[in-house]
Amino acid sequence: EIVLTQSPGTLSLSPGERATLSCRASQSVGSNYLAWYQQKPGQAPRLLIYGASSRATGIPDRFSGSGSGTDFTLTISRLEPEDFAVYYCQQYSSSPLTFGGGTKVEI
Amino acid sequence: EVQLVQSGAEVKKPGESLKISCKGSGYIFANYWIAWVRQMPGKGLEWMGIIYPGDSDTRYTPSFQGQITISADKSTSTAYLLWSSLKASDTATYYCARRAEGAEYLQQWGQGTLVSV
């Protein structure tokens, strides 16, 4: 099973700042099959990024994904008030499919 | 517009059975895999299993195998998650989500069903 470790657990930033979230895999994620989701309190997760770097439909370009192999990054270039949420990575290269533990981005 | 609408919150006792539902609309339900994801209170996301409504091909994550049953009725565009005997540890919010075509990330999500045992 591929274990995904997200860091930091909590990121405290201000609107307008840049956020850099890390997702590290216990073994290589084949074909960069890694997705990122955003979850706000009381809401379902929302797909942001798939294939490590492709933005989902309707996702603003301040969100970007990068990385390969075992190290992946989600970057939010300039935080908007609505971006404060929990972010999860998920690998879909091998079964069982797994999620990281999440990073909370707080004001 | 693709939508997944889940059944409402449930309060059950240990040992009781439960079936929750997820109704798809805005697309051909039979043609897309539907996954179920658990989120225990204050915790992260866990992939439970997935079903292809077209032929009911179903795959379970090992830790959930034998604990739940996933089914689907393509005639009503509805997927189901079933427990035969609930435990207190099943208390969680359960999400259904539509898998992308050709890859196992989740493009659209239901609103979630809170199950309290």
PDB file of C-alpha atoms in Angstrom:
ATOM      1  CA  GLU A   1       0.000   0.000   0.000  1.00  0.00           C
ATOM      2  CA  ILE A   2       1.282   3.465  -0.887  1.00  0.00           C
ATOM      3  CA  VAL A   3       1.249   5.702   2.194  1.00  0.00           C
ATOM      4  CA  LEU A   4       0.917   9.418   1.507  1.00  0.00           C
ATOM      5  CA  THR A   5       2.321  11.829   4.092  1.00  0.00           C
ATOM      6  CA  GLN A   6       1.216  15.439   3.850  1.00  0.00           C
ATOM      7  CA  SER A   7       3.073  18.311   5.417  1.00  0.00           C
ATOM      8  CA  PRO A   8       2.759  20.545   7.207  1.00  0.00           C
ATOM      9  CA  GLY A   9      -0.295  19.464   9.166  1.00  0.00           C
ATOM     10  CA  THR A  10      -1.397  23.078   9.483  1.00  0.00           C
ATOM     11  CA  LEU A  11      -0.282  26.112   7.508  1.00  0.00           C
ATOM     12  CA  SER A  12      -1.055  29.530   8.970  1.00  0.00           C
ATOM     13  CA  LEU A  13      -0.999  32.259   6.357  1.00  0.00           C
ATOM     14  CA  SER A  14      -2.668  35.516   5.391  1.00  0.00           C
ATOM     15  CA  PRO A  15      -4.728  36.343   2.307  1.00  0.00           C
ATOM     16  CA  GLY A  16      -2.448  37.247  -0.574  1.00  0.00           C
ATOM     17  CA  GLU A  17       0.383  34.994   0.602  1.00  0.00           C
ATOM     18  CA  ARG A  18       1.683  31.941  -1.215  1.00  0.00           C
ATOM     19  CA  ALA A  19       0.892  28.464   0.120  1.00  0.00           C
ATOM     20  CA  THR A  20       3.080  25.444  -0.573  1.00  0.00           C
ATOM     21  CA  LEU A  21       1.708  22.047   0.456  1.00  0.00           C
ATOM     22  CA  SER A  22       3.682  18.828   0.276  1.00  0.00           C
ATOM     23  CA  CYS A  23       2.588  15.240  -0.360  1.00  0.00           C
ATOM     24  CA  ARG A  24       5.246  12.552  -0.066  1.00  0.00           C
ATOM     25  CA  ALA A  25       4.629   8.942  -1.101  1.00  0.00           C
ATOM     26  CA  SER A  26       6.167   5.859   0.503  1.00  0.00           C
ATOM     27  CA  GLN A  27       6.911   4.508  -2.977  1.00  0.00           C
ATOM     28  CA  SER A  28       6.845   5.910  -6.456  1.00  0.00           C
ATOM     29  CA  VAL A  29       3.448   6.976  -7.795  1.00  0.00           C
ATOM     30  CA  GLY A  30       3.333   5.553 -11.303  1.00  0.00           C
ATOM     31  CA  SER A  31       2.436   7.813 -14.207  1.00  0.00           C
ATOM     32  CA  ASN A  32       2.111  10.716 -11.759  1.00  0.00           C
ATOM     33  CA  TYR A  33      -1.350   9.475 -10.892  1.00  0.00           C
ATOM     34  CA  LEU A  34      -1.831  11.942  -8.060  1.00  0.00           C
ATOM     35  CA  ALA A  35      -4.832  14.173  -7.350  1.00  0.00           C
ATOM     36  CA  TRP A  36      -5.490  17.033  -4.953  1.00  0.00           C
ATOM     37  CA  TYR A  37      -8.834  17.884  -3.324  1.00  0.00           C
ATOM     38  CA  GLN A  38     -10.051  20.832  -1.296  1.00  0.00           C
ATOM     39  CA  GLN A  39     -12.543  20.395   1.533  1.00  0.00           C
ATOM     40  CA  LYS A  40     -14.246  23.222   3.397  1.00  0.00           C
ATOM     41  CA  PRO A  41     -16.033  22.652   6.724  1.00  0.00           C
ATOM     42  CA  GLY A  42     -19.343  20.871   6.305  1.00  0.00           C
ATOM     43  CA  GLN A  43     -18.794  20.357   2.579  1.00  0.00           C
ATOM     44  CA  ALA A  44     -17.814  17.513   0.323  1.00  0.00           C
ATOM     45  CA  PRO A  45     -14.299  17.471  -1.126  1.00  0.00           C
ATOM     46  CA  ARG A  46     -13.768  19.146  -4.499  1.00  0.00           C
ATOM     47  CA  LEU A  47     -11.289  18.002  -7.134  1.00  0.00           C
ATOM     48  CA  LEU A  48      -8.578  20.570  -7.820  1.00  0.00           C
ATOM     49  CA  ILE A  49      -5.742  18.780  -9.614  1.00  0.00           C
ATOM     50  CA  TYR A  50      -5.312  15.408 -11.332  1.00  0.00           C
ATOM     51  CA  GLY A  51      -2.342  13.806 -13.024  1.00  0.00           C
ATOM     52  CA  ALA A  52      -0.164  15.758 -10.565  1.00  0.00           C
ATOM     53  CA  SER A  53      -0.433  19.000 -12.526  1.00  0.00           C
ATOM     54  CA  SER A  54      -3.657  19.250 -14.544  1.00  0.00           C
ATOM     55  CA  ARG A  55      -6.281  21.610 -13.165  1.00  0.00           C
ATOM     56  CA  ALA A  56      -9.843  20.323 -13.000  1.00  0.00           C
ATOM     57  CA  THR A  57     -12.596  22.199 -14.794  1.00  0.00           C
ATOM     58  CA  GLY A  58     -13.363  25.557 -13.244  1.00  0.00           C
ATOM     59  CA  ILE A  59     -10.358  25.637 -10.913  1.00  0.00           C
ATOM     60  CA  PRO A  60      -8.627  29.055 -10.833  1.00  0.00           C
ATOM     61  CA  ASP A  61      -5.097  29.253 -12.153  1.00  0.00           C
ATOM     62  CA  ARG A  62      -3.732  30.342  -8.769  1.00  0.00           C
ATOM     63  CA  PHE A  63      -3.823  26.601  -7.965  1.00  0.00           C
ATOM     64  CA  SER A  64      -0.994  24.582  -9.453  1.00  0.00           C
ATOM     65  CA  GLY A  65       0.363  21.091  -8.936  1.00  0.00           C
ATOM     66  CA  SER A  66       3.830  19.753  -9.560  1.00  0.00           C
ATOM     67  CA  GLY A  67       6.104  16.860  -8.780  1.00  0.00           C
ATOM     68  CA  SER A  68       6.769  13.291  -9.765  1.00  0.00           C
ATOM     69  CA  GLY A  69       7.821   9.970  -8.313  1.00  0.00           C
ATOM     70  CA  THR A  70       7.445  10.317  -4.554  1.00  0.00           C
ATOM     71  CA  ASP A  71       7.335  14.085  -4.049  1.00  0.00           C
ATOM     72  CA  PHE A  72       4.414  16.261  -5.036  1.00  0.00           C
ATOM     73  CA  THR A  73       3.448  19.858  -4.305  1.00  0.00           C
ATOM     74  CA  LEU A  74       0.271  21.896  -4.428  1.00  0.00           C
ATOM     75  CA  THR A  75       0.891  25.626  -4.672  1.00  0.00           C
ATOM     76  CA  ILE A  76      -1.662  28.372  -4.193  1.00  0.00           C
ATOM     77  CA  SER A  77       0.014  31.463  -5.594  1.00  0.00           C
ATOM     78  CA  ARG A  78      -2.025  34.120  -3.770  1.00  0.00           C
ATOM     79  CA  LEU A  79      -4.439  32.984  -1.114  1.00  0.00           C
ATOM     80  CA  GLU A  80      -8.001  34.216  -1.409  1.00  0.00           C
ATOM     81  CA  PRO A  81     -10.322  34.142   1.632  1.00  0.00           C
ATOM     82  CA  GLU A  82     -12.222  31.201   0.134  1.00  0.00           C
ATOM     83  CA  ASP A  83      -9.035  29.098  -0.108  1.00  0.00           C
ATOM     84  CA  PHE A  84      -8.786  28.522   3.628  1.00  0.00           C
ATOM     85  CA  ALA A  85      -9.670  24.851   3.867  1.00  0.00           C
ATOM     86  CA  VAL A  86      -8.210  21.361   4.211  1.00  0.00           C
ATOM     87  CA  TYR A  87      -6.358  19.889   1.245  1.00  0.00           C
ATOM     88  CA  TYR A  88      -5.897  16.174   0.555  1.00  0.00           C
ATOM     89  CA  CYS A  89      -3.723  14.348  -1.933  1.00  0.00           C
ATOM     90  CA  GLN A  90      -4.737  10.971  -3.349  1.00  0.00           C
ATOM     91  CA  GLN A  91      -2.776   8.439  -5.376  1.00  0.00           C
ATOM     92  CA  TYR A  92      -4.497   6.320  -7.973  1.00  0.00           C
ATOM     93  CA  SER A  93      -1.572   4.434  -9.440  1.00  0.00           C
ATOM     94  CA  SER A  94      -1.956   1.288  -7.369  1.00  0.00           C
ATOM     95  CA  SER A  95      -4.501  -0.473  -5.227  1.00  0.00           C
ATOM     96  CA  PRO A  96      -5.562   0.128  -2.581  1.00  0.00           C
ATOM     97  CA  LEU A  97      -6.145   3.758  -3.531  1.00  0.00           C
ATOM     98  CA  THR A  98      -5.062   5.998  -0.690  1.00  0.00           C
ATOM     99  CA  PHE A  99      -5.390   9.568   0.553  1.00  0.00           C
ATOM    100  CA  GLY A 100      -2.951  11.643   2.530  1.00  0.00           C
ATOM    101  CA  GLY A 101      -3.874  12.826   5.996  1.00  0.00           C
ATOM    102  CA  GLY A 102      -4.557  16.391   4.876  1.00  0.00           C
ATOM    103  CA  THR A 103      -3.105  19.868   5.342  1.00  0.00           C
ATOM    104  CA  LYS A 104      -5.224  22.561   6.911  1.00  0.00           C
ATOM    105  CA  VAL A 105      -4.629  26.044   5.543  1.00  0.00           C
ATOM    106  CA  GLU A 106      -5.799  28.540   8.141  1.00  0.00           C
ATOM    107  CA  ILE A 107      -5.783  32.278   8.479  1.00  0.00           C
TER     108      ILE A 107
ATOM    109  CA  GLU B   1     -25.121  19.201 -14.943  1.00  0.00           C
ATOM    110  CA  VAL B   2     -23.731  16.123 -13.239  1.00  0.00           C
ATOM    111  CA  GLN B   3     -25.206  15.678  -9.766  1.00  0.00           C
ATOM    112  CA  LEU B   4     -24.958  13.038  -7.081  1.00  0.00           C
ATOM    113  CA  VAL B   5     -27.621  13.339  -4.397  1.00  0.00           C
ATOM    114  CA  GLN B   6     -27.269  11.226  -1.286  1.00  0.00           C
ATOM    115  CA  SER B   7     -29.889  10.109   1.206  1.00  0.00           C
ATOM    116  CA  GLY B   8     -30.300  11.900   4.505  1.00  0.00           C
ATOM    117  CA  ALA B   9     -28.621  11.530   7.862  1.00  0.00           C
ATOM    118  CA  GLU B  10     -29.243   8.359   9.857  1.00  0.00           C
ATOM    119  CA  VAL B  11     -29.179   7.567  13.570  1.00  0.00           C
ATOM    120  CA  LYS B  12     -28.975   3.839  14.274  1.00  0.00           C
ATOM    121  CA  LYS B  13     -28.162   1.457  17.103  1.00  0.00           C
ATOM    122  CA  PRO B  14     -25.287  -1.033  17.124  1.00  0.00           C
ATOM    123  CA  GLY B  15     -26.271  -4.281  15.422  1.00  0.00           C
ATOM    124  CA  GLU B  16     -28.862  -2.662  13.153  1.00  0.00           C
ATOM    125  CA  SER B  17     -28.659  -2.790   9.385  1.00  0.00           C
ATOM    126  CA  LEU B  18     -28.550   0.237   7.121  1.00  0.00           C
ATOM    127  CA  LYS B  19     -28.574   1.074   3.441  1.00  0.00           C
ATOM    128  CA  ILE B  20     -27.733   4.573   2.221  1.00  0.00           C
ATOM    129  CA  SER B  21     -28.114   5.758  -1.343  1.00  0.00           C
ATOM    130  CA  CYS B  22     -26.545   7.969  -3.988  1.00  0.00           C
ATOM    131  CA  LYS B  23     -28.625   8.998  -7.013  1.00  0.00           C
ATOM    132  CA  GLY B  24     -26.880  10.252 -10.107  1.00  0.00           C
ATOM    133  CA  SER B  25     -28.275  12.591 -12.730  1.00  0.00           C
ATOM    134  CA  GLY B  26     -27.087  14.610 -15.691  1.00  0.00           C
ATOM    135  CA  TYR B  27     -25.104  11.773 -17.243  1.00  0.00           C
ATOM    136  CA  ILE B  28     -25.356   8.104 -18.223  1.00  0.00           C
ATOM    137  CA  PHE B  29     -25.134   6.544 -14.765  1.00  0.00           C
ATOM    138  CA  ALA B  30     -24.266   3.067 -16.034  1.00  0.00           C
ATOM    139  CA  ASN B  31     -21.101   4.257 -17.744  1.00  0.00           C
ATOM    140  CA  TYR B  32     -19.145   5.710 -14.801  1.00  0.00           C
ATOM    141  CA  TRP B  33     -17.700   4.049 -11.729  1.00  0.00           C
ATOM    142  CA  ILE B  34     -19.073   5.255  -8.369  1.00  0.00           C
ATOM    143  CA  ALA B  35     -16.814   5.199  -5.318  1.00  0.00           C
ATOM    144  CA  TRP B  36     -17.664   5.372  -1.628  1.00  0.00           C
ATOM    145  CA  VAL B  37     -15.392   7.308   0.742  1.00  0.00           C
ATOM    146  CA  ARG B  38     -15.525   7.385   4.534  1.00  0.00           C
ATOM    147  CA  GLN B  39     -14.668  10.359   6.723  1.00  0.00           C
ATOM    148  CA  MET B  40     -14.726   9.686  10.434  1.00  0.00           C
ATOM    149  CA  PRO B  41     -15.370  12.684  12.702  1.00  0.00           C
ATOM    150  CA  GLY B  42     -12.498  15.138  12.465  1.00  0.00           C
ATOM    151  CA  LYS B  43     -10.439  12.754  10.342  1.00  0.00           C
ATOM    152  CA  GLY B  44      -9.312  12.323   6.757  1.00  0.00           C
ATOM    153  CA  LEU B  45     -10.687  10.500   3.745  1.00  0.00           C
ATOM    154  CA  GLU B  46     -10.667   6.728   3.259  1.00  0.00           C
ATOM    155  CA  TRP B  47     -11.473   4.958  -0.013  1.00  0.00           C
ATOM    156  CA  MET B  48     -13.900   2.127   0.758  1.00  0.00           C
ATOM    157  CA  GLY B  49     -14.709   0.623  -2.598  1.00  0.00           C
ATOM    158  CA  ILE B  50     -16.029   1.243  -6.069  1.00  0.00           C
ATOM    159  CA  ILE B  51     -18.719  -0.114  -8.382  1.00  0.00           C
ATOM    160  CA  TYR B  52     -19.370   0.024 -12.105  1.00  0.00           C
ATOM    161  CA  PRO B  53     -23.166   0.290 -12.420  1.00  0.00           C
ATOM    162  CA  GLY B  54     -23.132  -1.021 -15.977  1.00  0.00           C
ATOM    163  CA  ASP B  55     -22.296  -4.559 -14.879  1.00  0.00           C
ATOM    164  CA  SER B  56     -22.061  -4.221 -11.059  1.00  0.00           C
ATOM    165  CA  ASP B  57     -18.345  -5.036 -11.082  1.00  0.00           C
ATOM    166  CA  THR B  58     -17.335  -4.124  -7.510  1.00  0.00           C
ATOM    167  CA  ARG B  59     -13.958  -3.729  -5.827  1.00  0.00           C
ATOM    168  CA  TYR B  60     -13.340  -3.243  -2.116  1.00  0.00           C
ATOM    169  CA  THR B  61     -10.375  -1.830  -0.255  1.00  0.00           C
ATOM    170  CA  PRO B  62      -9.102  -4.755   1.859  1.00  0.00           C
ATOM    171  CA  SER B  63      -9.820  -3.057   5.186  1.00  0.00           C
ATOM    172  CA  PHE B  64     -13.508  -2.694   4.243  1.00  0.00           C
ATOM    173  CA  GLN B  65     -13.966  -6.086   2.578  1.00  0.00           C
ATOM    174  CA  GLY B  66     -16.591  -8.085   4.450  1.00  0.00           C
ATOM    175  CA  GLN B  67     -17.699  -5.053   6.473  1.00  0.00           C
ATOM    176  CA  ILE B  68     -19.860  -3.390   3.829  1.00  0.00           C
ATOM    177  CA  THR B  69     -21.681  -4.186   0.611  1.00  0.00           C
ATOM    178  CA  ILE B  70     -21.747  -1.850  -2.368  1.00  0.00           C
ATOM    179  CA  SER B  71     -24.458  -2.233  -4.986  1.00  0.00           C
ATOM    180  CA  ALA B  72     -26.055  -0.269  -7.794  1.00  0.00           C
ATOM    181  CA  ASP B  73     -29.303  -0.202  -9.761  1.00  0.00           C
ATOM    182  CA  LYS B  74     -28.691   1.296 -13.166  1.00  0.00           C
ATOM    183  CA  SER B  75     -32.430   1.421 -13.894  1.00  0.00           C
ATOM    184  CA  THR B  76     -32.843   4.022 -11.144  1.00  0.00           C
ATOM    185  CA  SER B  77     -29.331   5.537 -11.452  1.00  0.00           C
ATOM    186  CA  THR B  78     -28.690   4.800  -7.790  1.00  0.00           C
ATOM    187  CA  ALA B  79     -25.750   3.334  -5.917  1.00  0.00           C
ATOM    188  CA  TYR B  80     -25.999   1.937  -2.421  1.00  0.00           C
ATOM    189  CA  LEU B  81     -23.801   1.303   0.596  1.00  0.00           C
ATOM    190  CA  LEU B  82     -25.065  -1.376   2.972  1.00  0.00           C
ATOM    191  CA  TRP B  83     -24.175  -2.540   6.453  1.00  0.00           C
ATOM    192  CA  SER B  84     -25.712  -5.725   7.883  1.00  0.00           C
ATOM    193  CA  SER B  85     -24.658  -5.024  11.469  1.00  0.00           C
ATOM    194  CA  LEU B  86     -23.509  -1.544  12.421  1.00  0.00           C
ATOM    195  CA  LYS B  87     -20.869  -0.796  15.039  1.00  0.00           C
ATOM    196  CA  ALA B  88     -20.225   2.420  16.925  1.00  0.00           C
ATOM    197  CA  SER B  89     -17.018   2.752  14.920  1.00  0.00           C
ATOM    198  CA  ASP B  90     -19.093   3.092  11.729  1.00  0.00           C
ATOM    199  CA  THR B  91     -20.053   6.598  12.855  1.00  0.00           C
ATOM    200  CA  ALA B  92     -18.855   8.813  10.017  1.00  0.00           C
ATOM    201  CA  THR B  93     -19.850  10.847   7.004  1.00  0.00           C
ATOM    202  CA  TYR B  94     -19.984   8.761   3.860  1.00  0.00           C
ATOM    203  CA  TYR B  95     -19.521  10.278   0.435  1.00  0.00           C
ATOM    204  CA  CYS B  96     -20.251   8.840  -2.960  1.00  0.00           C
ATOM    205  CA  ALA B  97     -18.261  10.201  -5.855  1.00  0.00           C
ATOM    206  CA  ARG B  98     -18.080   9.671  -9.598  1.00  0.00           C
ATOM    207  CA  ARG B  99     -14.780   8.413 -10.894  1.00  0.00           C
ATOM    208  CA  ALA B 100     -13.204  10.087 -13.891  1.00  0.00           C
ATOM    209  CA  GLU B 101     -13.293   8.253 -17.186  1.00  0.00           C
ATOM    210  CA  GLY B 102     -10.203   6.065 -17.448  1.00  0.00           C
ATOM    211  CA  ALA B 103      -8.577   7.089 -14.161  1.00  0.00           C
ATOM    212  CA  GLU B 104      -9.354   6.658 -10.496  1.00  0.00           C
ATOM    213  CA  TYR B 105      -9.634  10.184  -9.253  1.00  0.00           C
ATOM    214  CA  LEU B 106     -13.010  11.540  -8.202  1.00  0.00           C
ATOM    215  CA  GLN B 107     -14.517  14.276 -10.322  1.00  0.00           C
ATOM    216  CA  GLN B 108     -17.900  14.861  -8.735  1.00  0.00           C
ATOM    217  CA  TRP B 109     -18.986  14.214  -5.171  1.00  0.00           C
ATOM    218  CA  GLY B 110     -22.281  13.760  -3.398  1.00  0.00           C
ATOM    219  CA  GLN B 111     -23.078  15.992  -0.444  1.00  0.00           C
ATOM    220  CA  GLY B 112     -22.372  13.257   2.098  1.00  0.00           C
ATOM    221  CA  THR B 113     -24.515  11.196   4.460  1.00  0.00           C
ATOM    222  CA  LEU B 114     -23.845  11.356   8.195  1.00  0.00           C
ATOM    223  CA  VAL B 115     -24.330   8.013   9.902  1.00  0.00           C
ATOM    224  CA  SER B 116     -24.402   8.049  13.704  1.00  0.00           C
ATOM    225  CA  VAL B 117     -24.316   4.701  15.508  1.00  0.00           C
TER     226      VAL B 117
END
